[in-house]
Amino acid sequence: RAATVPFRTALAAIFCAACGNAWSAGVSASSLGLIPLPAKLEIRDGYWTLNPAARIVAREPAAAESAKLADALSLPFGKRLPVVSESPRDGDIEMALTPSATQFGAEGYRLSITPGRVVIQAANTAGLFYGGVTFRQLLPAQAFQPRRP
């Protein structure tokens, strides 16, 4: 049985285009602890909770980066999430390559966290990687503590 890992979606969307220093409404680097600093944040209340049926959804060529994220999340989530190329459903983490999204820059991404889904969108695989890194940084510290059998 997979443990559920809730975390506050204080960050509903991050736009990281070359990760500048633009911060919104009183949010500081120390309050979120994100490295590198997002270029833009939109703060909302709410929670996204990992459910036992959660998957990482990606189509080629994003599947390779999605597999890396699945490996990286296996400790905090207590299991390796399956990577599938099906349509996303509630509770999933979706990784989408959108080559036309040039506004994100060479390594930029958009990370959107809502109660129903997590979406990481980038113009290239480097952006997907950095979006996954930011997503992991938003998990609560207790997610990385060893679990008792």
CSV table of C-alpha atoms in Angstrom, one decimal:
chain,number,residue,atom,x,y,z
A,1,ARG,CA,0.0,0.0,0.0
A,2,ALA,CA,1.4,3.4,-1.0
A,3,ALA,CA,1.6,6.1,1.6
A,4,THR,CA,-0.2,9.3,0.8
A,5,VAL,CA,2.0,12.4,0.8
A,6,PRO,CA,0.0,15.6,1.0
A,7,PHE,CA,1.6,18.9,0.5
A,8,ARG,CA,0.2,22.4,0.4
A,9,THR,CA,-0.2,23.7,-3.1
A,10,ALA,CA,1.0,27.1,-1.9
A,11,LEU,CA,2.5,27.1,-5.3
A,12,ALA,CA,-0.1,26.7,-8.0
A,13,ALA,CA,2.1,27.6,-10.8
A,14,ILE,CA,5.8,28.3,-11.3
A,15,PHE,CA,7.2,29.8,-14.4
A,16,CYS,CA,11.0,29.3,-14.5
A,17,ALA,CA,12.5,30.9,-17.5
A,18,ALA,CA,16.1,31.3,-16.8
A,19,CYS,CA,15.0,31.4,-13.1
A,20,GLY,CA,15.2,35.1,-12.3
A,21,ASN,CA,14.4,36.9,-9.0
A,22,ALA,CA,10.8,37.9,-9.6
A,23,TRP,CA,8.7,37.0,-6.5
A,24,SER,CA,5.0,37.5,-5.8
A,25,ALA,CA,3.2,38.9,-2.8
A,26,GLY,CA,5.5,38.4,0.1
A,27,VAL,CA,6.8,35.0,-0.9
A,28,SER,CA,10.6,34.7,-0.4
A,29,ALA,CA,13.3,32.3,-1.3
A,30,SER,CA,13.6,31.3,2.3
A,31,SER,CA,9.9,30.6,2.7
A,32,LEU,CA,9.8,28.1,-0.1
A,33,GLY,CA,13.4,27.1,-0.3
A,34,LEU,CA,13.4,26.7,-4.0
A,35,ILE,CA,16.7,26.6,-5.9
A,36,PRO,CA,16.9,28.1,-8.5
A,37,LEU,CA,14.5,30.9,-7.9
A,38,PRO,CA,11.4,30.8,-10.0
A,39,ALA,CA,10.9,33.7,-12.4
A,40,LYS,CA,7.2,33.9,-11.5
A,41,LEU,CA,4.9,32.4,-8.8
A,42,GLU,CA,1.2,32.3,-8.4
A,43,ILE,CA,0.1,31.3,-4.9
A,44,ARG,CA,-3.2,29.6,-4.1
A,45,ASP,CA,-4.6,27.6,-1.2
A,46,GLY,CA,-5.3,23.9,-1.5
A,47,TYR,CA,-3.7,20.5,-1.4
A,48,TRP,CA,-2.6,17.9,-3.9
A,49,THR,CA,-2.4,14.4,-2.3
A,50,LEU,CA,-0.7,11.4,-3.8
A,51,ASN,CA,-3.2,8.6,-4.2
A,52,PRO,CA,-2.4,4.9,-4.6
A,53,ALA,CA,-3.5,4.9,-8.3
A,54,ALA,CA,-1.3,7.9,-9.2
A,55,ARG,CA,0.8,7.6,-12.4
A,56,ILE,CA,3.3,9.7,-14.3
A,57,VAL,CA,1.9,10.4,-17.7
A,58,ALA,CA,4.2,11.2,-20.6
A,59,ARG,CA,4.4,10.6,-24.3
A,60,GLU,CA,7.7,10.3,-26.2
A,61,PRO,CA,10.1,12.0,-26.1
A,62,ALA,CA,9.2,13.0,-22.5
A,63,ALA,CA,9.0,9.4,-21.3
A,64,ALA,CA,12.8,9.1,-20.5
A,65,GLU,CA,12.7,12.2,-18.3
A,66,SER,CA,9.5,10.9,-16.7
A,67,ALA,CA,11.2,7.6,-15.8
A,68,LYS,CA,13.9,9.6,-14.0
A,69,LEU,CA,11.2,11.5,-12.0
A,70,ALA,CA,9.6,8.2,-11.1
A,71,ASP,CA,12.9,6.9,-9.7
A,72,ALA,CA,13.5,10.1,-7.8
A,73,LEU,CA,10.0,10.1,-6.2
A,74,SER,CA,10.2,6.4,-5.1
A,75,LEU,CA,11.6,7.3,-1.7
A,76,PRO,CA,9.2,10.1,-0.7
A,77,PHE,CA,6.2,8.3,-2.2
A,78,GLY,CA,7.1,4.8,-0.9
A,79,LYS,CA,6.8,3.2,-4.3
A,80,ARG,CA,7.8,3.8,-7.9
A,81,LEU,CA,5.0,5.4,-9.8
A,82,PRO,CA,4.2,3.8,-13.2
A,83,VAL,CA,5.1,5.8,-16.3
A,84,VAL,CA,2.3,5.6,-18.9
A,85,SER,CA,1.5,7.2,-22.2
A,86,GLU,CA,-2.3,7.2,-21.7
A,87,SER,CA,-4.5,10.2,-21.1
A,88,PRO,CA,-4.0,11.8,-17.7
A,89,ARG,CA,-6.6,11.4,-15.0
A,90,ASP,CA,-7.2,12.9,-11.6
A,91,GLY,CA,-4.2,12.4,-9.2
A,92,ASP,CA,-1.7,12.0,-12.0
A,93,ILE,CA,1.6,13.8,-12.6
A,94,GLU,CA,1.7,14.8,-16.3
A,95,MET,CA,5.0,15.7,-18.0
A,96,ALA,CA,4.5,17.4,-21.4
A,97,LEU,CA,7.0,18.6,-24.0
A,98,THR,CA,5.7,21.6,-25.9
A,99,PRO,CA,8.4,22.7,-28.3
A,100,SER,CA,6.4,25.7,-29.3
A,101,ALA,CA,6.5,27.0,-25.7
A,102,THR,CA,9.6,29.1,-26.3
A,103,GLN,CA,8.6,31.6,-23.6
A,104,PHE,CA,10.1,29.1,-21.1
A,105,GLY,CA,13.6,29.5,-22.5
A,106,ALA,CA,16.3,26.9,-22.9
A,107,GLU,CA,15.8,25.2,-19.4
A,108,GLY,CA,12.6,26.8,-18.3
A,109,TYR,CA,9.3,25.1,-17.4
A,110,ARG,CA,5.8,25.6,-16.1
A,111,LEU,CA,4.8,23.6,-13.0
A,112,SER,CA,1.1,23.7,-12.2
A,113,ILE,CA,-0.1,22.0,-9.0
A,114,THR,CA,-3.9,21.8,-8.4
A,115,PRO,CA,-5.9,19.4,-6.2
A,116,GLY,CA,-6.6,17.2,-9.2
A,117,ARG,CA,-3.2,17.0,-11.0
A,118,VAL,CA,0.4,18.1,-11.3
A,119,VAL,CA,1.5,19.2,-14.7
A,120,ILE,CA,5.1,19.9,-15.7
A,121,GLN,CA,5.4,21.6,-19.1
A,122,ALA,CA,8.6,22.5,-21.0
A,123,ALA,CA,9.9,23.2,-24.4
A,124,ASN,CA,12.6,20.6,-24.0
A,125,THR,CA,13.8,17.7,-21.7
A,126,ALA,CA,16.1,20.0,-19.7
A,127,GLY,CA,13.0,22.0,-18.7
A,128,LEU,CA,11.1,18.8,-17.7
A,129,PHE,CA,14.1,17.8,-15.5
A,130,TYR,CA,14.2,21.2,-13.7
A,131,GLY,CA,10.4,21.1,-13.3
A,132,GLY,CA,10.7,17.7,-11.6
A,133,VAL,CA,13.4,19.1,-9.3
A,134,THR,CA,11.2,21.9,-8.2
A,135,PHE,CA,8.3,19.6,-7.6
A,136,ARG,CA,10.4,17.4,-5.4
A,137,GLN,CA,11.5,20.5,-3.4
A,138,LEU,CA,7.9,21.3,-2.7
A,139,LEU,CA,7.3,18.0,-0.9
A,140,PRO,CA,7.2,18.1,2.9
A,141,ALA,CA,10.4,17.2,4.7
A,142,GLN,CA,8.7,14.2,6.4
A,143,ALA,CA,8.3,12.6,2.9
A,144,PHE,CA,12.0,12.0,2.9
A,145,GLN,CA,12.2,10.3,6.3
A,146,PRO,CA,12.7,6.6,6.4
A,147,ARG,CA,9.5,4.6,6.8
A,148,ARG,CA,8.9,2.0,9.4
A,149,PRO,CA,8.0,-1.5,8.2
